[in-house]
C-alpha atoms as a PDB file:
ATOM      1  CA  ARG A   1     -64.264 -17.352  14.919  1.00  0.00           C
ATOM      2  CA  LYS A   2     -65.457 -14.113  14.703  1.00  0.00           C
ATOM      3  CA  THR A   3     -63.497 -10.385  15.820  1.00  0.00           C
ATOM      4  CA  PRO A   4     -66.072  -7.662  16.109  1.00  0.00           C
ATOM      5  CA  LYS A   5     -66.305  -4.925  14.596  1.00  0.00           C
ATOM      6  CA  ARG A   6     -64.155  -1.344  15.430  1.00  0.00           C
ATOM      7  CA  ASP A   7     -65.798   1.699  15.225  1.00  0.00           C
ATOM      8  CA  PRO A   8     -62.828   3.232  12.202  1.00  0.00           C
ATOM      9  CA  ALA A   9     -62.957   6.537  14.250  1.00  0.00           C
ATOM     10  CA  VAL A  10     -61.695   4.972  17.169  1.00  0.00           C
ATOM     11  CA  LEU A  11     -59.182   3.017  15.550  1.00  0.00           C
ATOM     12  CA  ARG A  12     -57.520   5.726  13.677  1.00  0.00           C
ATOM     13  CA  ALA A  13     -58.111   7.895  16.638  1.00  0.00           C
ATOM     14  CA  ALA A  14     -55.377   5.021  18.384  1.00  0.00           C
ATOM     15  CA  VAL A  15     -53.245   4.593  15.498  1.00  0.00           C
ATOM     16  CA  ALA A  16     -52.827   8.669  15.501  1.00  0.00           C
ATOM     17  CA  ALA A  17     -51.919   9.101  19.534  1.00  0.00           C
ATOM     18  CA  MET A  18     -49.781   6.005  19.067  1.00  0.00           C
ATOM     19  CA  LYS A  19     -47.841   7.816  16.172  1.00  0.00           C
ATOM     20  CA  SER A  20     -47.753  11.056  18.397  1.00  0.00           C
ATOM     21  CA  GLY A  21     -46.145   9.531  20.880  1.00  0.00           C
ATOM     22  CA  THR A  22     -47.935   7.321  23.253  1.00  0.00           C
ATOM     23  CA  SER A  23     -47.170   3.606  24.148  1.00  0.00           C
ATOM     24  CA  LEU A  24     -48.431   0.819  22.080  1.00  0.00           C
ATOM     25  CA  ARG A  25     -50.596  -0.342  25.769  1.00  0.00           C
ATOM     26  CA  ALA A  26     -51.063   2.779  27.341  1.00  0.00           C
ATOM     27  CA  ALA A  27     -53.406   3.033  23.776  1.00  0.00           C
ATOM     28  CA  SER A  28     -54.037   0.123  23.531  1.00  0.00           C
ATOM     29  CA  SER A  29     -56.034   0.523  27.560  1.00  0.00           C
ATOM     30  CA  ILE A  30     -56.438   3.961  27.097  1.00  0.00           C
ATOM     31  CA  PHE A  31     -59.171   2.784  23.433  1.00  0.00           C
ATOM     32  CA  GLU A  32     -60.159  -0.248  24.744  1.00  0.00           C
ATOM     33  CA  ILE A  33     -58.500  -2.505  21.987  1.00  0.00           C
ATOM     34  CA  PRO A  34     -56.784  -5.330  21.633  1.00  0.00           C
ATOM     35  CA  ARG A  35     -52.716  -4.533  21.196  1.00  0.00           C
ATOM     36  CA  SER A  36     -52.196  -6.896  18.298  1.00  0.00           C
ATOM     37  CA  THR A  37     -55.705  -5.307  16.128  1.00  0.00           C
ATOM     38  CA  LEU A  38     -53.594  -1.961  16.521  1.00  0.00           C
ATOM     39  CA  LEU A  39     -50.342  -3.171  16.229  1.00  0.00           C
ATOM     40  CA  LEU A  40     -51.280  -3.984  12.559  1.00  0.00           C
ATOM     41  CA  HIS A  41     -52.599  -0.864  11.625  1.00  0.00           C
ATOM     42  CA  ARG A  42     -49.750   0.595  13.105  1.00  0.00           C
ATOM     43  CA  ARG A  43     -47.706  -1.604  10.870  1.00  0.00           C
ATOM     44  CA  ASN A  44     -50.005  -0.232   7.693  1.00  0.00           C
ATOM     45  CA  ASN A  45     -49.235   3.793   8.795  1.00  0.00           C
ATOM     46  CA  GLU A  46     -45.616   3.694   8.457  1.00  0.00           C
ATOM     47  CA  SER A  47     -44.955   6.226   6.398  1.00  0.00           C
ATOM     48  CA  ILE A  48     -46.963   9.024   8.855  1.00  0.00           C
ATOM     49  CA  ILE A  49     -44.508  11.255  10.659  1.00  0.00           C
ATOM     50  CA  PRO A  50     -46.420  14.415  12.600  1.00  0.00           C
ATOM     51  CA  ASP A  51     -46.536  17.095  10.082  1.00  0.00           C
ATOM     52  CA  ASP A  52     -44.171  19.828  12.461  1.00  0.00           C
ATOM     53  CA  PRO A  53     -42.043  18.276  15.353  1.00  0.00           C
ATOM     54  CA  GLU A  54     -42.381  20.439  17.974  1.00  0.00           C
ATOM     55  CA  THR A  55     -45.899  19.202  18.245  1.00  0.00           C
ATOM     56  CA  PRO A  56     -45.965  15.011  17.010  1.00  0.00           C
ATOM     57  CA  GLU A  57     -50.029  15.606  16.448  1.00  0.00           C
ATOM     58  CA  VAL A  58     -50.759  13.008  13.209  1.00  0.00           C
ATOM     59  CA  ASP A  59     -53.320  14.291  11.670  1.00  0.00           C
ATOM     60  CA  ILE A  60     -56.306  11.225  11.981  1.00  0.00           C
ATOM     61  CA  ASN A  61     -57.652  12.006   8.307  1.00  0.00           C
ATOM     62  CA  ASN A  62     -54.516  10.787   6.993  1.00  0.00           C
ATOM     63  CA  VAL A  63     -54.207   7.523   9.063  1.00  0.00           C
ATOM     64  CA  GLU A  64     -55.566   5.102   7.273  1.00  0.00           C
ATOM     65  CA  ILE A  65     -57.886   1.715   8.379  1.00  0.00           C
ATOM     66  CA  SER A  66     -57.465  -1.444   5.968  1.00  0.00           C
ATOM     67  CA  PRO A  67     -61.125  -3.422   5.606  1.00  0.00           C
ATOM     68  CA  ILE A  68     -62.157  -6.491   7.323  1.00  0.00           C
ATOM     69  CA  GLY A  69     -61.464  -8.825   5.331  1.00  0.00           C
ATOM     70  CA  TYR A  70     -58.304 -10.799   2.112  1.00  0.00           C
ATOM     71  CA  LYS A  71     -55.954  -9.494   1.080  1.00  0.00           C
ATOM     72  CA  THR A  72     -56.900  -8.981  -2.618  1.00  0.00           C
ATOM     73  CA  VAL A  73     -53.977  -8.592  -5.618  1.00  0.00           C
ATOM     74  CA  PHE A  74     -56.374  -6.128  -7.124  1.00  0.00           C
ATOM     75  CA  THR A  75     -58.230  -3.160  -6.274  1.00  0.00           C
ATOM     76  CA  GLN A  76     -61.992  -2.666  -6.932  1.00  0.00           C
ATOM     77  CA  ASP A  77     -60.885  -0.579 -10.651  1.00  0.00           C
ATOM     78  CA  GLN A  78     -58.165  -3.378 -11.880  1.00  0.00           C
ATOM     79  CA  GLU A  79     -60.313  -6.289 -11.525  1.00  0.00           C
ATOM     80  CA  SER A  80     -63.422  -4.153 -13.261  1.00  0.00           C
ATOM     81  CA  VAL A  81     -60.932  -3.727 -15.857  1.00  0.00           C
ATOM     82  CA  LEU A  82     -59.426  -7.448 -16.117  1.00  0.00           C
ATOM     83  CA  GLU A  83     -63.435  -8.203 -16.443  1.00  0.00           C
ATOM     84  CA  GLN A  84     -64.071  -6.312 -18.912  1.00  0.00           C
ATOM     85  CA  PHE A  85     -60.696  -7.790 -20.816  1.00  0.00           C
ATOM     86  CA  LEU A  86     -61.959 -11.055 -20.223  1.00  0.00           C
ATOM     87  CA  LYS A  87     -65.416 -10.381 -21.559  1.00  0.00           C
ATOM     88  CA  VAL A  88     -63.469  -9.062 -24.872  1.00  0.00           C
ATOM     89  CA  ALA A  89     -61.656 -12.329 -25.238  1.00  0.00           C
ATOM     90  CA  ASN A  90     -63.721 -14.437 -24.178  1.00  0.00           C
ATOM     91  CA  ASP A  91     -66.433 -13.101 -27.146  1.00  0.00           C
ATOM     92  CA  HIS A  92     -63.615 -12.916 -29.709  1.00  0.00           C
ATOM     93  CA  PHE A  93     -62.328 -16.493 -29.114  1.00  0.00           C
ATOM     94  CA  GLY A  94     -63.098 -18.271 -25.932  1.00  0.00           C
ATOM     95  CA  LEU A  95     -61.441 -18.958 -23.353  1.00  0.00           C
ATOM     96  CA  THR A  96     -61.211 -21.904 -20.643  1.00  0.00           C
ATOM     97  CA  SER A  97     -60.530 -21.233 -17.345  1.00  0.00           C
ATOM     98  CA  LYS A  98     -56.527 -21.914 -17.837  1.00  0.00           C
ATOM     99  CA  GLN A  99     -56.490 -19.143 -20.263  1.00  0.00           C
ATOM    100  CA  ALA A 100     -58.700 -17.124 -18.303  1.00  0.00           C
ATOM    101  CA  ARG A 101     -56.131 -17.312 -15.285  1.00  0.00           C
ATOM    102  CA  SER A 102     -52.891 -16.486 -17.525  1.00  0.00           C
ATOM    103  CA  LEU A 103     -53.841 -13.341 -18.596  1.00  0.00           C
ATOM    104  CA  ALA A 104     -54.849 -12.616 -14.740  1.00  0.00           C
ATOM    105  CA  TYR A 105     -51.043 -12.518 -14.425  1.00  0.00           C
ATOM    106  CA  GLN A 106     -50.148 -11.314 -18.036  1.00  0.00           C
ATOM    107  CA  TYR A 107     -51.770  -8.714 -16.003  1.00  0.00           C
ATOM    108  CA  VAL A 108     -50.526  -8.651 -13.175  1.00  0.00           C
ATOM    109  CA  LYS A 109     -46.873  -8.284 -14.923  1.00  0.00           C
ATOM    110  CA  HIS A 110     -48.568  -5.520 -17.359  1.00  0.00           C
ATOM    111  CA  ILE A 111     -49.254  -3.627 -14.778  1.00  0.00           C
ATOM    112  CA  ASN A 112     -45.911  -4.439 -12.036  1.00  0.00           C
ATOM    113  CA  VAL A 113     -48.620  -5.394  -8.942  1.00  0.00           C
ATOM    114  CA  VAL A 114     -47.602  -7.908  -6.464  1.00  0.00           C
ATOM    115  CA  ALA A 115     -48.652 -11.107  -6.372  1.00  0.00           C
ATOM    116  CA  PRO A 116     -48.434 -14.421  -4.838  1.00  0.00           C
ATOM    117  CA  PHE A 117     -45.169 -16.887  -5.040  1.00  0.00           C
ATOM    118  CA  SER A 118     -47.062 -19.426  -7.016  1.00  0.00           C
ATOM    119  CA  TRP A 119     -48.430 -17.305  -9.658  1.00  0.00           C
ATOM    120  CA  HIS A 120     -45.375 -17.100 -10.746  1.00  0.00           C
ATOM    121  CA  ARG A 121     -44.321 -20.194 -10.525  1.00  0.00           C
ATOM    122  CA  ASP A 122     -47.251 -20.637 -12.630  1.00  0.00           C
ATOM    123  CA  GLU A 123     -47.252 -18.173 -14.547  1.00  0.00           C
ATOM    124  CA  MET A 124     -51.505 -18.555 -13.864  1.00  0.00           C
ATOM    125  CA  ALA A 125     -53.441 -17.104 -11.057  1.00  0.00           C
ATOM    126  CA  GLY A 126     -54.360 -19.304  -8.684  1.00  0.00           C
ATOM    127  CA  LEU A 127     -57.724 -21.922  -8.512  1.00  0.00           C
ATOM    128  CA  GLU A 128     -58.901 -20.616  -5.239  1.00  0.00           C
ATOM    129  CA  TRP A 129     -58.397 -16.470  -7.167  1.00  0.00           C
ATOM    130  CA  PHE A 130     -60.386 -17.420 -10.148  1.00  0.00           C
ATOM    131  CA  ARG A 131     -63.107 -18.596  -8.408  1.00  0.00           C
ATOM    132  CA  SER A 132     -63.643 -16.033  -5.766  1.00  0.00           C
ATOM    133  CA  PHE A 133     -63.114 -13.714  -9.203  1.00  0.00           C
ATOM    134  CA  LYS A 134     -66.515 -15.453 -10.666  1.00  0.00           C
ATOM    135  CA  ALA A 135     -68.468 -15.348  -7.435  1.00  0.00           C
ATOM    136  CA  ARG A 136     -67.385 -11.294  -7.845  1.00  0.00           C
ATOM    137  CA  HIS A 137     -68.268 -10.917 -10.916  1.00  0.00           C
ATOM    138  CA  PRO A 138     -71.009 -13.807 -11.659  1.00  0.00           C
ATOM    139  CA  LYS A 139     -71.451 -12.030 -14.839  1.00  0.00           C
ATOM    140  CA  LEU A 140     -68.788 -13.223 -16.365  1.00  0.00           C
ATOM    141  CA  ASN A 141     -68.949 -15.899 -18.373  1.00  0.00           C
ATOM    142  CA  LEU A 142     -65.984 -18.009 -20.289  1.00  0.00           C
ATOM    143  CA  THR A 143     -67.346 -20.632 -22.887  1.00  0.00           C
ATOM    144  CA  LYS A 144     -65.181 -23.078 -24.579  1.00  0.00           C
ATOM    145  CA  PRO A 145     -63.111 -21.675 -27.403  1.00  0.00           C
ATOM    146  CA  GLU A 146     -64.988 -23.051 -30.869  1.00  0.00           C
ATOM    147  CA  GLY A 147     -63.012 -24.002 -33.700  1.00  0.00           C
ATOM    148  CA  THR A 148     -63.413 -20.647 -36.984  1.00  0.00           C
ATOM    149  CA  ASN A 149     -62.080 -21.124 -40.273  1.00  0.00           C
ATOM    150  CA  SER A 150     -60.437 -17.665 -39.859  1.00  0.00           C
ATOM    151  CA  ASP A 151     -57.338 -17.381 -39.848  1.00  0.00           C
ATOM    152  CA  ALA A 152     -56.932 -16.922 -35.899  1.00  0.00           C
ATOM    153  CA  MET A 153     -58.044 -13.106 -35.737  1.00  0.00           C
ATOM    154  CA  ASN A 154     -54.061 -12.714 -34.642  1.00  0.00           C
ATOM    155  CA  VAL A 155     -54.322 -13.524 -31.004  1.00  0.00           C
ATOM    156  CA  ALA A 156     -50.919 -11.185 -29.667  1.00  0.00           C
ATOM    157  CA  GLU A 157     -52.534  -8.218 -31.718  1.00  0.00           C
ATOM    158  CA  PHE A 158     -55.757  -8.277 -30.170  1.00  0.00           C
ATOM    159  CA  PHE A 159     -54.233  -8.519 -27.115  1.00  0.00           C
ATOM    160  CA  THR A 160     -51.522  -5.335 -27.125  1.00  0.00           C
ATOM    161  CA  ASN A 161     -54.441  -3.473 -29.045  1.00  0.00           C
ATOM    162  CA  TYR A 162     -56.096  -4.246 -26.020  1.00  0.00           C
ATOM    163  CA  PHE A 163     -53.212  -3.166 -23.259  1.00  0.00           C
ATOM    164  CA  SER A 164     -52.280  -0.101 -25.666  1.00  0.00           C
ATOM    165  CA  VAL A 165     -56.384   1.287 -24.866  1.00  0.00           C
ATOM    166  CA  VAL A 166     -56.494  -0.011 -21.516  1.00  0.00           C
ATOM    167  CA  LYS A 167     -52.852   2.042 -20.834  1.00  0.00           C
ATOM    168  CA  ALA A 168     -53.904   5.194 -22.218  1.00  0.00           C
ATOM    169  CA  GLU A 169     -57.362   4.982 -19.835  1.00  0.00           C
END
């Protein structure tokens, strides 16, 4: 079922009104937004409190309205860093999808991001997440690793160096 897109300005005003003391039910009828929608956005803004306790007005600009869609594990910036990392690793060594998913999990641990339980259980990103990641980043093209007669170029050293460069940014 499709839900209608709501004007973010109206949602911000409704959440700000609730934070300023208007009840959920009253805000729902005033702004003509379902209570469940307002409840979701109010929970996303729990940390907002009025600046001055005497005048409980909340600045509308401080209210965050989450985008419609699924929550992602990484931000767009983090995904672009991961994409670059996977491209470099793939160019040097070749990666299977399992190795790429494992590297995504290691990146989650490295930057301390909340990930689904299954990632921690399996110690790799989920298959569905990886499919979606590849769809979001069509330029990422994984190739099968090929045997070389070089001394495997110390893979651990490569990743340590790469993480130190990413951390420095």
